[in-house]
Short mmCIF file of C-alpha atoms in Angstrom, two decimals:
data_model
loop_
_atom_site.label_atom_id
_atom_site.label_comp_id
_atom_site.label_asym_id
_atom_site.label_seq_id
_atom_site.Cartn_x
_atom_site.Cartn_y
_atom_site.Cartn_z
CA UNK Z 261 -2.88 25.87 -14.13
CA UNK Z 262 -7.39 26.49 -14.85
CA UNK Z 263 -8.28 24.88 -11.20
CA UNK Z 264 -7.97 28.44 -10.10
CA UNK Z 265 -10.38 30.38 -13.20
CA UNK Z 266 -12.98 27.59 -12.74
CA UNK Z 267 -16.01 28.66 -11.07
CA UNK Z 268 -16.12 25.22 -9.82
CA UNK Z 269 -14.08 22.06 -10.43
CA UNK Z 270 -15.01 18.29 -10.42
CA UNK Z 271 -13.18 15.66 -8.92
CA UNK Z 272 -13.77 12.09 -8.98
CA UNK Z 273 -12.02 11.65 -5.55
CA UNK Z 274 -12.07 13.57 -2.39
CA UNK Z 275 -7.75 13.14 -1.92
CA UNK Z 276 -7.75 14.72 -4.96
CA UNK Z 277 -8.93 18.49 -3.29
CA UNK Z 278 -5.05 18.40 -1.76
CA UNK Z 279 -3.86 18.56 -5.44
CA UNK Z 280 -5.54 21.44 -6.29
CA UNK Z 281 -5.36 24.14 -3.59
CA UNK Z 282 -6.28 26.91 -5.85
CA UNK Z 283 -9.51 25.98 -6.91
CA UNK Z 284 -12.04 28.47 -6.08
CA UNK Z 285 -14.67 25.32 -5.33
CA UNK Z 286 -14.35 22.00 -5.34
CA UNK Z 287 -17.21 19.07 -5.88
CA UNK Z 288 -16.61 15.74 -6.02
CA UNK Z 289 -19.31 13.90 -8.57
CA UNK Z 290 -17.38 11.71 -9.11
CA UNK Z 291 -15.78 10.09 -12.99
CA UNK Z 292 -18.90 9.03 -15.58
CA UNK Z 293 -17.33 5.99 -17.14
CA UNK Z 294 -19.99 2.58 -18.16
CA UNK Z 295 -18.45 0.29 -15.75
CA UNK Z 296 -21.01 -1.14 -13.54
CA UNK Z 297 -21.55 -3.88 -10.74
CA UNK Z 298 -23.14 -6.25 -13.27
CA UNK Z 299 -24.80 -9.47 -11.53
CA UNK Z 300 -23.92 -11.88 -13.65
CA UNK Z 301 -26.42 -15.10 -13.71
CA UNK Z 302 -24.40 -18.55 -13.11
CA UNK Z 303 -25.05 -19.71 -16.51
CA UNK Z 304 -23.90 -16.67 -17.95
CA UNK Z 305 -20.37 -16.96 -16.17
CA UNK Z 306 -20.00 -20.16 -17.46
CA UNK Z 307 -19.83 -18.95 -20.98
CA UNK Z 308 -17.56 -17.01 -20.65
CA UNK Z 309 -14.95 -18.42 -18.58
CA UNK Z 310 -15.60 -21.21 -21.42
CA UNK Z 311 -15.19 -18.62 -24.54
CA UNK Z 312 -12.09 -17.72 -23.00
CA UNK Z 313 -10.63 -21.33 -22.38
CA UNK Z 314 -11.22 -20.68 -18.38
CA UNK Z 315 -11.92 -22.54 -15.56
CA UNK Z 316 -14.11 -22.03 -12.65
CA UNK Z 317 -11.61 -23.79 -10.36
CA UNK Z 318 -8.85 -21.74 -10.41
CA UNK Z 319 -8.60 -17.94 -9.21
CA UNK Z 320 -8.48 -15.82 -12.37
CA UNK Z 321 -6.21 -12.25 -12.55
CA UNK Z 322 -7.63 -10.31 -15.25
CA UNK Z 323 -3.81 -8.10 -16.81
CA UNK Z 324 -4.49 -4.52 -19.07
CA UNK Z 325 -2.66 -1.73 -19.94
CA UNK Z 326 -5.11 0.47 -20.83
CA UNK Z 327 -6.17 0.93 -25.25
CA UNK Z 328 -1.83 0.98 -26.03
CA UNK Z 329 -0.99 -2.07 -23.63
CA UNK Z 330 1.70 -1.32 -20.67
CA UNK Z 331 5.32 -1.69 -21.60
CA UNK Z 332 7.23 -2.63 -18.83
CA UNK Z 333 3.19 -4.87 -17.49
CA UNK Z 334 3.66 -6.60 -20.96
CA UNK Z 335 7.54 -7.46 -20.43
CA UNK Z 336 6.95 -9.30 -16.76
CA UNK Z 337 3.98 -11.11 -17.99
CA UNK Z 338 5.32 -12.58 -20.83
CA UNK Z 339 8.09 -13.73 -18.13
CA UNK Z 340 5.54 -15.73 -15.69
CA UNK Z 341 3.70 -17.40 -18.85
CA UNK Z 342 7.18 -18.73 -20.72
CA UNK Z 343 8.69 -19.28 -16.86
CA UNK Z 344 5.06 -21.32 -16.21
CA UNK Z 345 4.39 -19.16 -12.59
CA UNK Z 346 0.74 -18.80 -13.29
CA UNK Z 347 0.51 -22.51 -12.32
CA UNK Z 348 -1.82 -21.49 -8.59
CA UNK Z 349 -3.98 -18.06 -11.45
CA UNK Z 350 -5.27 -18.46 -14.65
CA UNK Z 351 -4.25 -15.14 -16.91
CA UNK Z 352 -6.63 -12.99 -18.38
CA UNK Z 353 -4.93 -10.87 -20.95
CA UNK Z 354 -5.10 -7.60 -22.73
CA UNK Z 355 -1.93 -7.17 -24.18
CA UNK Z 356 -3.45 -4.09 -26.24
CA UNK Z 357 -3.62 -4.66 -30.15
CA UNK Z 358 -0.22 -2.38 -30.99
CA UNK Z 359 1.68 -5.05 -28.46
CA UNK Z 360 -0.06 -7.78 -29.87
CA UNK Z 361 1.91 -9.71 -32.88
CA UNK Z 362 5.06 -9.02 -30.69
CA UNK Z 363 4.20 -10.98 -27.64
CA UNK Z 364 2.62 -13.41 -29.63
CA UNK Z 365 6.66 -13.91 -31.53
CA UNK Z 366 7.94 -13.63 -28.05
CA UNK Z 367 6.71 -16.49 -26.68
CA UNK Z 368 7.00 -18.11 -30.12
CA UNK Z 369 10.90 -17.66 -30.37
CA UNK Z 370 11.71 -17.57 -26.80
CA UNK Z 371 9.63 -20.21 -24.75
CA UNK Z 372 8.36 -21.73 -27.37
CA UNK Z 373 4.82 -21.54 -26.58
CA UNK Z 374 1.42 -20.68 -28.86
CA UNK Z 375 -0.24 -17.65 -28.10
CA UNK Z 376 -3.00 -19.96 -28.37
CA UNK Z 377 -2.17 -23.11 -26.47
CA UNK Z 378 -0.76 -21.64 -23.39
CA UNK Z 379 -1.78 -23.84 -20.28
CA UNK Z 380 -4.23 -20.99 -17.74
CA UNK Z 381 -3.74 -18.46 -20.21
CA UNK Z 382 -5.81 -16.45 -22.43
CA UNK Z 383 -4.42 -13.43 -24.63
CA UNK Z 384 -6.00 -11.53 -26.58
CA UNK Z 385 -5.28 -7.82 -28.45
CA UNK Z 386 -8.51 -5.93 -26.41
CA UNK Z 387 -11.38 -6.94 -24.21
CA UNK Z 388 -14.76 -5.66 -25.88
CA UNK Z 389 -16.81 -6.45 -23.31
CA UNK Z 390 -14.84 -5.28 -20.47
CA UNK Z 391 -17.35 -5.07 -17.59
CA UNK Z 392 -17.82 -8.08 -18.01
CA UNK Z 393 -15.04 -9.65 -17.90
CA UNK Z 394 -14.51 -6.96 -14.67
CA UNK Z 395 -17.07 -8.95 -12.40
CA UNK Z 396 -15.97 -12.61 -13.09
CA UNK Z 397 -12.21 -12.52 -12.33
CA UNK Z 398 -11.06 -12.16 -9.04
CA UNK Z 399 -7.76 -10.04 -9.84
CA UNK Z 400 -6.72 -6.89 -11.58
CA UNK Z 401 -2.97 -6.16 -13.24
CA UNK Z 402 -3.02 -3.19 -14.48
CA UNK Z 403 -1.86 1.10 -14.70
CA UNK Z 404 -4.19 3.14 -11.99
CA UNK Z 405 -5.41 6.38 -14.74
CA UNK Z 406 -7.81 7.82 -13.28
CA UNK Z 407 -10.54 6.12 -14.81
CA UNK Z 408 -9.30 2.23 -14.02
CA UNK Z 409 -9.67 3.26 -9.96
CA UNK Z 410 -12.93 4.79 -10.76
CA UNK Z 411 -14.13 1.27 -12.59
CA UNK Z 412 -12.59 -1.00 -9.98
CA UNK Z 413 -14.09 0.48 -7.06
CA UNK Z 414 -17.61 0.40 -8.71
CA UNK Z 415 -16.73 -2.99 -9.93
CA UNK Z 416 -15.82 -4.48 -6.21
CA UNK Z 417 -12.34 -5.49 -6.94
CA UNK Z 418 -9.00 -5.78 -4.78
CA UNK Z 419 -6.11 -4.66 -8.06
CA UNK Z 420 -2.58 -4.21 -9.27
CA UNK Z 421 -1.12 -1.52 -10.27
CA UNK Z 422 1.37 -0.66 -11.28
CA UNK Z 423 1.02 3.52 -12.22
CA UNK Z 424 1.88 4.82 -15.52
CA UNK Z 425 5.77 7.21 -13.61
CA UNK Z 426 5.51 9.57 -16.40
CA UNK Z 427 2.26 10.92 -16.02
CA UNK Z 428 1.56 14.60 -15.11
CA UNK Z 429 2.38 15.25 -11.18
CA UNK Z 430 3.02 11.56 -10.68
CA UNK Z 431 -0.68 11.70 -10.28
CA UNK Z 432 -1.70 8.25 -11.13
CA UNK Z 433 0.56 6.82 -8.32
CA UNK Z 434 -0.99 9.11 -5.85
CA UNK Z 435 -5.01 7.32 -7.93
CA UNK Z 436 -3.55 3.76 -6.54
CA UNK Z 437 -3.01 5.34 -3.23
CA UNK Z 438 -6.74 6.18 -2.71
CA UNK Z 439 -7.56 2.07 -2.32
CA UNK Z 440 -4.81 1.05 -1.39
CA UNK Z 441 -5.19 3.24 1.66
CA UNK Z 442 -8.12 1.73 2.58
CA UNK Z 443 -6.42 -1.68 1.96
CA UNK Z 444 -8.51 -2.48 -1.85
CA UNK Z 445 -5.25 -2.68 -2.75
CA UNK Z 446 -1.04 -3.31 -3.35
CA UNK Z 447 1.28 -1.21 -5.61
CA UNK Z 448 4.12 -1.84 -7.47
CA UNK Z 449 6.19 0.71 -8.58
CA UNK Z 450 7.46 0.49 -12.21
CA UNK Z 451 10.97 0.96 -11.90
CA UNK Z 452 10.92 -1.78 -9.35
CA UNK Z 453 8.50 -3.86 -11.88
CA UNK Z 454 10.20 -7.97 -12.26
CA UNK Z 455 8.10 -11.07 -13.05
CA UNK Z 456 9.69 -12.03 -9.79
CA UNK Z 457 8.08 -9.12 -7.80
CA UNK Z 458 4.87 -9.72 -9.91
CA UNK Z 459 4.13 -12.85 -8.85
CA UNK Z 460 5.24 -13.04 -5.40
CA UNK Z 461 2.98 -10.67 -5.74
CA UNK Z 462 -0.69 -11.96 -7.14
CA UNK Z 463 0.71 -15.52 -5.04
CA UNK Z 464 -0.23 -13.87 -2.09
CA UNK Z 465 -3.78 -12.44 -3.04
CA UNK Z 466 -4.90 -15.67 -4.50
CA UNK Z 467 -3.95 -17.87 -1.85
CA UNK Z 468 -6.60 -16.59 0.41
CA UNK Z 469 -9.95 -16.03 -1.61
CA UNK Z 470 -11.58 -14.65 1.47
CA UNK Z 471 -8.98 -11.48 2.07
CA UNK Z 472 -9.90 -11.32 -1.66
CA UNK Z 473 -13.66 -10.90 -1.24
CA UNK Z 474 -12.84 -8.48 1.67
CA UNK Z 475 -10.87 -5.75 -0.49
CA UNK Z 476 -13.01 -6.11 -2.61
CA UNK Z 477 -15.83 -4.65 -0.65
CA UNK Z 478 -13.85 -2.11 0.02
CA UNK Z 479 -12.77 -0.90 -3.18
CA UNK Z 480 -16.50 -1.06 -3.49
CA UNK Z 481 -16.35 1.15 -0.98
CA UNK Z 482 -15.40 4.19 -2.03
CA UNK Z 483 -17.81 4.10 -5.77
CA UNK Z 484 -20.07 7.16 -6.19
CA UNK Z 485 -23.30 6.77 -7.64
CA UNK Z 486 -25.60 8.75 -9.74
CA UNK Z 487 -22.20 10.44 -11.42
CA UNK Z 488 -23.63 11.92 -14.66
CA UNK Z 489 -26.79 13.32 -12.76
CA UNK Z 490 -24.08 15.13 -10.42
CA UNK Z 491 -22.17 16.61 -12.62
CA UNK Z 492 -25.37 17.60 -14.45
CA UNK Z 493 -26.94 19.13 -11.41
CA UNK Z 494 -22.92 21.74 -10.73
CA UNK Z 495 -23.27 21.96 -14.17
CA UNK Z 496 -25.92 23.31 -14.30
CA UNK Z 497 -25.99 25.94 -10.62
CA UNK Z 498 -23.55 27.30 -12.86
CA UNK Z 499 -24.85 27.89 -15.95
#
């Protein structure tokens, strides 16, 4: 609504231009985020792995659904864990503070699993050092908000996106397609999500470590540097 009235519209991705046909002027600046690609020393990496009960010998898949979690992802993942489908990969899961206790009870009552003692699995309410964790994992599974897409591109990681189905004008699916079309991500629509489909997609991807690395490199090709400076310069021109 405002794009036709604003002096300028600053965009996170080139692909967003076609969604705003009435805008006077569109400028792709990227989206500001503090999550960047890091060179993590091996000693620090080992410390992070040990702290989370993870090992070097199996791929690590990071799951998160934003600060409030994501119900459909959580339900599918509970079944993956409960039925011990993840024998070939490890799970690092930020379940969301609101859902953590419910997930703990479900795992205990339905599968007789203690949340802090599950093989190949680390579940926490929230990940406070997300930048570090994104840099050491092999694959990310998440919703596809603009910030998440930006962070994954910045860090250069392959991803499986499950777009939030009720996002305005389905923008999360369009976000996810930015990385899918360059071969950096796969998409599972929320309506098609179940534990079998999720596990099969993960298994297919983690089977080939070199392919994961190549997908991560492709993701990194859309990362935009000096985002904050670009935004500042555009604001300064108008002022």
